mmCIF file of C-alpha atoms in Angstrom:
data_model
loop_
_atom_site.group_PDB
_atom_site.id
_atom_site.type_symbol
_atom_site.label_atom_id
_atom_site.label_comp_id
_atom_site.label_asym_id
_atom_site.label_seq_id
_atom_site.Cartn_x
_atom_site.Cartn_y
_atom_site.Cartn_z
ATOM 1 C CA MET A 1 0.000 0.000 0.000
ATOM 2 C CA MET A 2 1.007 3.641 -0.422
ATOM 3 C CA LYS A 3 -0.159 7.122 0.574
ATOM 4 C CA ALA A 4 -1.803 9.323 -2.052
ATOM 5 C CA LEU A 5 -3.727 12.614 -2.339
ATOM 6 C CA VAL A 6 -7.153 11.717 -3.738
ATOM 7 C CA TYR A 7 -9.791 13.924 -5.389
ATOM 8 C CA ARG A 8 -13.136 12.947 -3.880
ATOM 9 C CA GLY A 9 -15.347 15.401 -5.771
ATOM 10 C CA PRO A 10 -15.673 19.203 -6.084
ATOM 11 C CA GLY A 11 -14.243 20.819 -2.964
ATOM 12 C CA ASP A 12 -13.254 17.507 -1.391
ATOM 13 C CA LYS A 13 -9.845 15.806 -1.202
ATOM 14 C CA GLY A 14 -7.830 13.768 1.261
ATOM 15 C CA VAL A 15 -4.797 11.581 1.865
ATOM 16 C CA GLU A 16 -5.686 7.909 1.530
ATOM 17 C CA GLU A 17 -4.006 4.501 1.517
ATOM 18 C CA ARG A 18 -4.051 3.087 -2.006
ATOM 19 C CA PRO A 19 -2.574 -0.053 -3.598
ATOM 20 C CA LYS A 20 0.847 0.453 -5.142
ATOM 21 C CA PRO A 21 0.441 0.659 -8.950
ATOM 22 C CA GLN A 22 1.502 -2.291 -11.088
ATOM 23 C CA ILE A 23 2.732 -2.692 -14.665
ATOM 24 C CA VAL A 24 -0.310 -2.860 -16.983
ATOM 25 C CA GLN A 25 1.171 -2.438 -20.468
ATOM 26 C CA PRO A 26 4.642 -3.494 -21.718
ATOM 27 C CA GLY A 27 5.613 0.171 -22.182
ATOM 28 C CA ASP A 28 4.806 1.161 -18.580
ATOM 29 C CA ALA A 29 7.188 2.185 -15.841
ATOM 30 C CA ILE A 30 6.478 2.364 -12.118
ATOM 31 C CA VAL A 31 8.200 5.398 -10.608
ATOM 32 C CA ARG A 32 8.855 5.948 -6.914
ATOM 33 C CA MET A 33 8.178 9.639 -6.425
ATOM 34 C CA VAL A 34 10.922 11.785 -4.899
ATOM 35 C CA ARG A 35 9.517 15.287 -5.406
ATOM 36 C CA THR A 36 6.270 16.639 -6.781
ATOM 37 C CA THR A 37 4.382 19.919 -6.669
ATOM 38 C CA LEU A 38 0.915 21.419 -6.885
ATOM 39 C CA CYS A 39 -0.474 23.084 -9.998
ATOM 40 C CA GLY A 40 -3.188 25.675 -10.541
ATOM 41 C CA THR A 41 -4.889 23.048 -12.690
ATOM 42 C CA ASP A 42 -5.250 20.894 -9.562
ATOM 43 C CA LEU A 43 -7.217 23.769 -8.021
ATOM 44 C CA HIS A 44 -9.398 23.915 -11.141
ATOM 45 C CA ILE A 45 -10.086 20.180 -10.738
ATOM 46 C CA LEU A 46 -11.075 20.713 -7.124
ATOM 47 C CA LYS A 47 -13.482 23.463 -8.210
ATOM 48 C CA GLY A 48 -15.129 21.035 -10.625
ATOM 49 C CA ASP A 49 -13.820 22.783 -13.769
ATOM 50 C CA VAL A 50 -12.292 19.598 -15.268
ATOM 51 C CA PRO A 51 -15.070 17.042 -15.853
ATOM 52 C CA THR A 52 -12.648 14.438 -17.266
ATOM 53 C CA CYS A 53 -11.217 14.001 -13.755
ATOM 54 C CA ALA A 54 -13.530 11.685 -11.852
ATOM 55 C CA PRO A 55 -13.842 11.425 -8.075
ATOM 56 C CA GLY A 56 -11.425 8.838 -6.696
ATOM 57 C CA ARG A 57 -8.538 10.004 -8.865
ATOM 58 C CA ILE A 58 -5.057 10.504 -7.399
ATOM 59 C CA LEU A 59 -4.075 14.055 -8.380
ATOM 60 C CA GLY A 60 -0.772 15.395 -9.696
ATOM 61 C CA HIS A 61 1.017 15.518 -13.043
ATOM 62 C CA GLU A 62 4.456 16.854 -12.121
ATOM 63 C CA GLY A 63 7.550 15.547 -10.420
ATOM 64 C CA ILE A 64 10.757 13.572 -10.429
ATOM 65 C CA GLY A 65 11.398 10.103 -9.141
ATOM 66 C CA VAL A 66 13.314 6.854 -9.352
ATOM 67 C CA ILE A 67 12.335 3.977 -11.648
ATOM 68 C CA ASP A 68 11.020 1.118 -9.525
ATOM 69 C CA ALA A 69 10.081 -1.302 -12.313
ATOM 70 C CA VAL A 70 9.654 -1.299 -16.091
ATOM 71 C CA GLY A 71 7.545 -3.245 -18.546
ATOM 72 C CA ALA A 72 8.985 -5.719 -21.033
ATOM 73 C CA ALA A 73 9.016 -3.192 -23.898
ATOM 74 C CA VAL A 74 11.027 -0.527 -21.999
ATOM 75 C CA THR A 75 14.701 -0.708 -22.965
ATOM 76 C CA THR A 76 16.025 2.826 -22.373
ATOM 77 C CA PHE A 77 15.259 2.937 -18.644
ATOM 78 C CA ARG A 78 15.886 0.487 -15.855
ATOM 79 C CA ALA A 79 15.232 0.269 -12.128
ATOM 80 C CA GLY A 80 17.202 2.850 -10.193
ATOM 81 C CA ASP A 81 17.262 5.543 -12.925
ATOM 82 C CA ARG A 82 16.307 9.024 -11.786
ATOM 83 C CA VAL A 83 13.766 10.586 -14.148
ATOM 84 C CA LEU A 84 11.761 13.724 -14.838
ATOM 85 C CA ILE A 85 8.066 13.011 -15.405
ATOM 86 C CA SER A 86 6.396 14.962 -18.189
ATOM 87 C CA CYS A 87 2.865 16.157 -17.510
ATOM 88 C CA ILE A 88 2.073 14.973 -21.046
ATOM 89 C CA THR A 89 2.112 11.262 -21.848
ATOM 90 C CA ALA A 90 3.196 10.669 -25.458
ATOM 91 C CA CYS A 91 3.069 7.466 -27.504
ATOM 92 C CA ALA A 92 5.218 9.148 -30.253
ATOM 93 C CA ARG A 93 3.390 7.087 -32.888
ATOM 94 C CA CYS A 94 -0.135 8.433 -33.359
ATOM 95 C CA ASP A 95 -1.028 11.173 -35.833
ATOM 96 C CA TYR A 96 -1.138 13.889 -33.169
ATOM 97 C CA CYS A 97 2.265 12.939 -31.742
ATOM 98 C CA ARG A 98 3.811 12.866 -35.218
ATOM 99 C CA ARG A 99 2.409 16.351 -35.824
ATOM 100 C CA GLY A 100 4.148 17.626 -32.699
ATOM 101 C CA MET A 101 0.961 17.718 -30.591
ATOM 102 C CA PRO A 102 1.394 14.994 -27.961
ATOM 103 C CA SER A 103 -1.036 16.933 -25.756
ATOM 104 C CA HIS A 104 -3.685 15.248 -27.924
ATOM 105 C CA CYS A 105 -1.993 11.839 -28.099
ATOM 106 C CA GLU A 106 -4.635 9.220 -28.884
ATOM 107 C CA THR A 107 -3.546 7.019 -25.949
ATOM 108 C CA GLY A 108 -1.952 9.691 -23.777
ATOM 109 C CA GLY A 109 -1.955 13.464 -23.578
ATOM 110 C CA TRP A 110 -2.735 15.058 -20.233
ATOM 111 C CA ILE A 111 -3.902 11.917 -18.482
ATOM 112 C CA LEU A 112 -1.800 11.922 -15.280
ATOM 113 C CA GLY A 113 -3.895 13.132 -12.376
ATOM 114 C CA ASN A 114 -6.805 13.473 -14.786
ATOM 115 C CA ALA A 115 -7.809 10.296 -16.625
ATOM 116 C CA ILE A 116 -5.381 8.047 -14.697
ATOM 117 C CA ASP A 117 -3.820 8.281 -11.236
ATOM 118 C CA GLY A 118 -1.138 10.918 -10.870
ATOM 119 C CA THR A 119 2.029 11.881 -9.072
ATOM 120 C CA GLN A 120 0.890 13.157 -5.669
ATOM 121 C CA ALA A 121 1.558 9.716 -4.258
ATOM 122 C CA GLU A 122 4.464 7.520 -3.217
ATOM 123 C CA PHE A 123 4.376 5.652 -6.564
ATOM 124 C CA VAL A 124 2.915 6.345 -9.999
ATOM 125 C CA ARG A 125 2.450 4.317 -13.181
ATOM 126 C CA ILE A 126 3.745 6.073 -16.302
ATOM 127 C CA PRO A 127 2.419 4.732 -19.639
ATOM 128 C CA HIS A 128 4.625 5.123 -22.740
ATOM 129 C CA ALA A 129 7.548 5.511 -20.378
ATOM 130 C CA GLU A 130 10.278 5.761 -23.013
ATOM 131 C CA THR A 131 8.691 8.864 -24.562
ATOM 132 C CA SER A 132 7.155 10.379 -21.419
ATOM 133 C CA LEU A 133 10.160 10.350 -19.057
ATOM 134 C CA TYR A 134 13.497 12.177 -19.255
ATOM 135 C CA PRO A 135 16.735 10.976 -17.645
ATOM 136 C CA ILE A 136 18.165 13.298 -14.992
ATOM 137 C CA PRO A 137 21.925 13.853 -15.182
ATOM 138 C CA ALA A 138 23.957 13.206 -12.046
ATOM 139 C CA GLY A 139 24.405 16.299 -9.905
ATOM 140 C CA ALA A 140 21.460 18.200 -11.425
ATOM 141 C CA ASP A 141 19.383 20.548 -9.260
ATOM 142 C CA GLU A 142 16.323 18.347 -8.906
ATOM 143 C CA GLU A 143 14.242 21.083 -7.267
ATOM 144 C CA ALA A 144 14.691 23.211 -10.388
ATOM 145 C CA LEU A 145 13.903 20.265 -12.656
ATOM 146 C CA VAL A 146 10.511 19.690 -11.009
ATOM 147 C CA MET A 147 9.466 22.956 -12.670
ATOM 148 C CA LEU A 148 10.139 21.334 -16.065
ATOM 149 C CA SER A 149 7.318 18.813 -15.687
ATOM 150 C CA ASP A 150 4.706 21.421 -16.519
ATOM 151 C CA ILE A 151 4.931 25.115 -15.705
ATOM 152 C CA LEU A 152 8.112 26.053 -17.563
ATOM 153 C CA PRO A 153 7.135 24.374 -20.858
ATOM 154 C CA THR A 154 3.546 25.599 -20.396
ATOM 155 C CA GLY A 155 4.559 29.233 -19.960
ATOM 156 C CA PHE A 156 7.048 28.905 -22.811
ATOM 157 C CA GLU A 157 4.990 26.983 -25.369
ATOM 158 C CA CYS A 158 1.493 28.312 -24.699
ATOM 159 C CA GLY A 159 2.564 31.845 -23.858
ATOM 160 C CA VAL A 160 5.925 32.783 -25.357
ATOM 161 C CA LEU A 161 5.979 30.644 -28.522
ATOM 162 C CA ASN A 162 2.262 30.886 -29.295
ATOM 163 C CA GLY A 163 2.442 34.595 -28.467
ATOM 164 C CA LYS A 164 5.224 35.127 -31.032
ATOM 165 C CA VAL A 165 7.409 37.003 -28.561
ATOM 166 C CA ALA A 166 10.220 38.598 -30.534
ATOM 167 C CA PRO A 167 13.256 40.852 -30.011
ATOM 168 C CA GLY A 168 12.164 44.451 -29.526
ATOM 169 C CA GLY A 169 8.531 43.515 -29.003
ATOM 170 C CA THR A 170 6.180 44.495 -26.204
ATOM 171 C CA VAL A 171 4.685 41.786 -24.013
ATOM 172 C CA ALA A 172 1.991 41.970 -21.337
ATOM 173 C CA ILE A 173 1.487 38.971 -19.050
ATOM 174 C CA VAL A 174 -1.862 39.066 -17.292
ATOM 175 C CA GLY A 175 -1.458 37.101 -14.086
ATOM 176 C CA SER A 176 1.795 36.746 -12.179
ATOM 177 C CA GLY A 177 1.172 33.350 -10.640
ATOM 178 C CA PRO A 178 3.488 30.396 -11.347
ATOM 179 C CA ILE A 179 2.518 30.113 -15.033
ATOM 180 C CA GLY A 180 2.776 33.854 -15.577
ATOM 181 C CA MET A 181 6.190 33.826 -13.912
ATOM 182 C CA ALA A 182 7.281 30.906 -16.107
ATOM 183 C CA ALA A 183 6.248 32.943 -19.152
ATOM 184 C CA LEU A 184 8.199 35.907 -17.768
ATOM 185 C CA LEU A 185 11.370 33.850 -17.265
ATOM 186 C CA THR A 186 11.250 32.240 -20.700
ATOM 187 C CA ALA A 187 10.112 35.348 -22.608
ATOM 188 C CA GLN A 188 13.468 36.883 -21.779
ATOM 189 C CA LEU A 189 15.140 34.255 -23.996
ATOM 190 C CA TYR A 190 13.741 36.293 -26.925
ATOM 191 C CA SER A 191 14.787 39.767 -25.685
ATOM 192 C CA PRO A 192 11.521 41.713 -25.930
ATOM 193 C CA ALA A 193 11.916 45.434 -25.258
ATOM 194 C CA GLU A 194 9.159 45.514 -22.631
ATOM 195 C CA ILE A 195 7.567 42.891 -20.398
ATOM 196 C CA ILE A 196 4.611 44.293 -18.472
ATOM 197 C CA MET A 197 3.262 42.130 -15.626
ATOM 198 C CA ILE A 198 -0.321 42.720 -14.502
ATOM 199 C CA ASP A 199 -1.779 41.357 -11.268
ATOM 200 C CA LEU A 200 -3.824 42.225 -8.192
ATOM 201 C CA ASP A 201 -1.116 41.083 -5.746
ATOM 202 C CA PRO A 202 1.555 43.699 -4.948
ATOM 203 C CA HIS A 203 3.929 41.035 -3.592
ATOM 204 C CA ARG A 204 3.788 39.008 -6.794
ATOM 205 C CA LEU A 205 4.406 42.155 -8.816
ATOM 206 C CA GLU A 206 7.462 42.859 -6.669
ATOM 207 C CA VAL A 207 8.721 39.321 -7.372
ATOM 208 C CA ALA A 208 8.030 39.846 -11.083
ATOM 209 C CA ARG A 209 10.272 42.911 -11.073
ATOM 210 C CA ARG A 210 13.057 40.846 -9.506
ATOM 211 C CA PHE A 211 12.520 38.177 -12.150
ATOM 212 C CA GLY A 212 12.897 40.621 -15.041
ATOM 213 C CA ALA A 213 9.626 42.461 -15.656
ATOM 214 C CA THR A 214 10.340 45.943 -17.020
ATOM 215 C CA ARG A 215 6.991 47.339 -15.828
ATOM 216 C CA THR A 216 4.307 46.190 -13.409
ATOM 217 C CA ILE A 217 0.669 47.218 -13.119
ATOM 218 C CA ASP A 218 -1.545 46.620 -10.093
ATOM 219 C CA SER A 219 -4.938 46.009 -11.685
ATOM 220 C CA GLY A 220 -6.598 46.743 -8.362
ATOM 221 C CA GLU A 221 -5.488 50.352 -8.594
ATOM 222 C CA GLY A 222 -7.152 52.009 -11.539
ATOM 223 C CA ASP A 223 -7.870 50.926 -15.096
ATOM 224 C CA ALA A 224 -5.191 48.407 -16.069
ATOM 225 C CA ALA A 225 -6.019 48.626 -19.780
ATOM 226 C CA ALA A 226 -5.694 52.406 -19.725
ATOM 227 C CA GLN A 227 -2.339 52.110 -17.956
ATOM 228 C CA VAL A 228 -1.052 49.679 -20.597
ATOM 229 C CA MET A 229 -2.204 51.967 -23.391
ATOM 230 C CA ALA A 230 -0.497 54.917 -21.714
ATOM 231 C CA LEU A 231 2.760 52.940 -21.416
ATOM 232 C CA THR A 232 2.609 51.988 -25.105
ATOM 233 C CA GLY A 233 1.679 55.355 -26.559
ATOM 234 C CA GLY A 234 -1.892 54.245 -27.179
ATOM 235 C CA ARG A 235 -0.786 51.368 -29.396
ATOM 236 C CA GLY A 236 -1.167 48.349 -27.112
ATOM 237 C CA VAL A 237 1.117 45.319 -26.819
ATOM 238 C CA ASP A 238 2.392 42.971 -29.494
ATOM 239 C CA THR A 239 1.786 39.950 -27.243
ATOM 240 C CA ALA A 240 -0.865 39.636 -24.523
ATOM 241 C CA ILE A 241 -0.499 36.430 -22.509
ATOM 242 C CA GLU A 242 -3.554 35.363 -20.504
ATOM 243 C CA ALA A 243 -2.260 33.367 -17.525
ATOM 244 C CA VAL A 244 -5.234 33.231 -15.140
ATOM 245 C CA GLY A 245 -8.277 31.645 -16.771
ATOM 246 C CA ILE A 246 -11.191 33.952 -15.913
ATOM 247 C CA PRO A 247 -13.326 36.178 -18.152
ATOM 248 C CA ALA A 248 -11.966 39.460 -16.776
ATOM 249 C CA THR A 249 -8.349 38.645 -17.607
ATOM 250 C CA PHE A 250 -9.144 37.482 -21.148
ATOM 251 C CA GLN A 251 -11.186 40.669 -21.621
ATOM 252 C CA LEU A 252 -8.164 42.682 -20.503
ATOM 253 C CA CYS A 253 -6.042 40.964 -23.149
ATOM 254 C CA GLU A 254 -8.639 41.911 -25.790
ATOM 255 C CA ASP A 255 -8.469 45.511 -24.596
ATOM 256 C CA ILE A 256 -4.671 45.849 -24.728
ATOM 257 C CA VAL A 257 -3.580 43.886 -27.803
ATOM 258 C CA ALA A 258 -2.124 46.077 -30.557
ATOM 259 C CA PRO A 259 -3.152 45.867 -34.213
ATOM 260 C CA GLY A 260 -1.322 42.882 -35.684
ATOM 261 C CA GLY A 261 -0.701 41.484 -32.200
ATOM 262 C CA THR A 262 -1.374 38.112 -30.591
ATOM 263 C CA ILE A 263 -3.468 37.033 -27.621
ATOM 264 C CA ALA A 264 -1.961 33.806 -26.277
ATOM 265 C CA ASN A 265 -4.331 32.072 -23.896
ATOM 266 C CA VAL A 266 -2.656 29.899 -21.258
ATOM 267 C CA GLY A 267 -5.224 29.893 -18.459
ATOM 268 C CA VAL A 268 -7.699 27.062 -17.816
ATOM 269 C CA HIS A 269 -11.181 28.492 -18.328
ATOM 270 C CA GLY A 270 -14.116 27.015 -16.438
ATOM 271 C CA CYS A 271 -16.830 29.300 -17.864
ATOM 272 C CA LYS A 272 -17.578 31.156 -21.075
ATOM 273 C CA VAL A 273 -15.696 34.269 -22.134
ATOM 274 C CA ASP A 274 -16.984 36.999 -24.439
ATOM 275 C CA LEU A 275 -15.082 37.567 -27.661
ATOM 276 C CA HIS A 276 -15.594 41.166 -28.794
ATOM 277 C CA LEU A 277 -15.339 40.805 -32.534
ATOM 278 C CA GLU A 278 -17.207 44.087 -32.898
ATOM 279 C CA THR A 279 -13.944 45.790 -31.895
ATOM 280 C CA LEU A 280 -11.391 43.185 -32.964
ATOM 281 C CA TRP A 281 -12.624 42.136 -36.416
ATOM 282 C CA SER A 282 -10.506 44.722 -38.247
ATOM 283 C CA ARG A 283 -7.354 44.691 -36.138
ATOM 284 C CA ASN A 284 -5.392 41.816 -37.700
ATOM 285 C CA ILE A 285 -4.942 40.024 -34.401
ATOM 286 C CA THR A 286 -4.289 36.348 -33.710
ATOM 287 C CA ILE A 287 -5.827 34.424 -30.812
ATOM 288 C CA THR A 288 -4.115 31.184 -29.829
ATOM 289 C CA THR A 289 -5.045 28.392 -27.439
ATOM 290 C CA ARG A 290 -2.934 25.417 -26.460
ATOM 291 C CA LEU A 291 -2.502 22.578 -24.052
ATOM 292 C CA VAL A 292 1.192 22.234 -23.361
ATOM 293 C CA ASP A 293 2.892 19.612 -25.541
ATOM 294 C CA THR A 294 6.211 19.556 -23.613
ATOM 295 C CA VAL A 295 8.064 19.311 -26.935
ATOM 296 C CA THR A 296 10.465 21.989 -25.639
ATOM 297 C CA THR A 297 11.374 20.110 -22.455
ATOM 298 C CA PRO A 298 14.803 18.907 -23.752
ATOM 299 C CA MET A 299 15.763 22.452 -24.759
ATOM 300 C CA LEU A 300 14.553 23.929 -21.473
ATOM 301 C CA MET A 301 16.396 21.223 -19.534
ATOM 302 C CA LYS A 302 19.649 22.231 -21.254
ATOM 303 C CA SER A 303 18.976 25.874 -20.327
ATOM 304 C CA VAL A 304 18.354 24.924 -16.697
ATOM 305 C CA LEU A 305 21.393 22.640 -16.474
ATOM 306 C CA SER A 306 23.617 25.381 -17.930
ATOM 307 C CA GLY A 307 22.303 27.949 -15.448
ATOM 308 C CA ARG A 308 20.667 30.110 -18.125
ATOM 309 C CA LEU A 309 17.279 29.511 -16.472
ATOM 310 C CA ASP A 310 16.707 29.059 -12.735
ATOM 311 C CA PRO A 311 13.084 27.997 -12.173
ATOM 312 C CA ALA A 312 13.889 26.890 -8.616
ATOM 313 C CA ARG A 313 13.357 30.553 -7.744
ATOM 314 C CA LEU A 314 9.636 29.897 -8.141
ATOM 315 C CA ILE A 315 9.583 27.583 -5.091
ATOM 316 C CA THR A 316 8.335 29.420 -2.003
ATOM 317 C CA HIS A 317 7.113 26.637 0.308
ATOM 318 C CA ARG A 318 8.204 23.088 1.111
ATOM 319 C CA PHE A 319 6.081 20.258 2.472
ATOM 320 C CA THR A 320 6.054 16.462 2.706
ATOM 321 C CA LEU A 321 3.385 14.089 1.438
ATOM 322 C CA ASP A 322 2.169 13.806 5.034
ATOM 323 C CA THR A 323 1.526 17.579 5.087
ATOM 324 C CA ILE A 324 0.186 17.944 1.527
ATOM 325 C CA MET A 325 -3.252 18.982 2.807
ATOM 326 C CA GLU A 326 -1.587 21.993 4.439
ATOM 327 C CA ALA A 327 0.209 22.663 1.152
ATOM 328 C CA TYR A 328 -3.154 22.842 -0.634
ATOM 329 C CA ASP A 329 -4.475 25.248 2.008
ATOM 330 C CA VAL A 330 -1.474 27.525 1.503
ATOM 331 C CA PHE A 331 -1.646 27.278 -2.294
ATOM 332 C CA GLY A 332 -5.365 28.031 -2.270
ATOM 333 C CA GLN A 333 -4.662 31.256 -0.347
ATOM 334 C CA ALA A 334 -1.554 32.188 -2.295
ATOM 335 C CA ALA A 335 -1.803 35.953 -1.813
ATOM 336 C CA ARG A 336 -2.141 35.639 1.948
ATOM 337 C CA HIS A 337 0.858 33.311 2.212
ATOM 338 C CA GLN A 338 2.932 34.941 -0.564
ATOM 339 C CA ALA A 339 2.995 31.504 -2.174
ATOM 340 C CA MET A 340 4.151 30.534 -5.644
ATOM 341 C CA LYS A 341 5.145 26.869 -6.034
ATOM 342 C CA MET A 342 4.749 24.204 -3.353
ATOM 343 C CA LEU A 343 7.517 21.581 -3.340
ATOM 344 C CA ILE A 344 6.362 18.238 -1.941
ATOM 345 C CA THR A 345 9.198 15.875 -0.901
ATOM 346 C CA MET A 346 8.574 12.188 -0.298
ATOM 347 C CA ALA A 347 10.068 10.269 2.585
ATOM 348 C CA GLU A 348 13.093 8.204 1.607
ATOM 349 C CA PRO A 349 12.462 4.431 1.614
ATOM 350 C CA ARG A 350 13.441 2.569 4.740
ATOM 351 C CA PRO A 351 16.432 0.235 4.426
ATOM 352 C CA GLY A 352 15.461 -3.366 3.785
#
């Protein structure tokens, strides 16, 4: 048996004893979790915004661990290997995977902590292990690498790449939570002239300035759209990244995008949002949506290992699996606790 954080239905979760997962398919691996974290998407699940996640599911889709066992078809990993778990499970063979969209893999995609049991447990089963796990080099900063399971590639792919961030451009990131901060860190790889962070939390805006934002706007103090337009000479921004997932923040992106610009949606939306084509129809804008594919994980890992990126700076609180309920309480009141990413460390196995 093992301990696991289980979703019991909207607003209800708890730590339970569950059977240790077993190999089901030849391409599976069983991973003993070493570190995991909480994601804003987990909070959306708990609100009931993700109907594909049924009550009884073990949550979590991020983390690093040690291979405990592998199926007969797994040849590139063996027991004892330390691995990074991708939040996206990829078969690498279906049409979507071959098109570079493993987020829609016909037998994978975002299934961990959603359609199958996830990583907020002592052990997890990883299907398509050879194409869904990454080896961790000896001596690597494993706390930093946890951020590569999801938030760094999400901010980069869904925000920076979809948003067409370019040298000399102007970027506004609406929402300075973990995903917004990941977009901020990775946007700087493309040297935009301005990165404007917008949020209601003064502490997060202060952190954003330390992380490289050139301007910050407290949307609780005055008209944020008007402030962006004033900063840009009435033009608006080339890239508006929506990193929250509520109607008001998407509306703000519509209000501040410049002619010819891009709105890159990253946030998970649980209710409808108005699209104001009566004002946008003539402005040559692009609106993008995306579920992270994690196709940039190898590149981002190289950047982290070289020291070019340091996502460990996003970690603000540390807990164990035994105290994960407290971690959720802190994460759910992030502004009050000045919280960003929760690092959950598993107990080391007992000798023998």
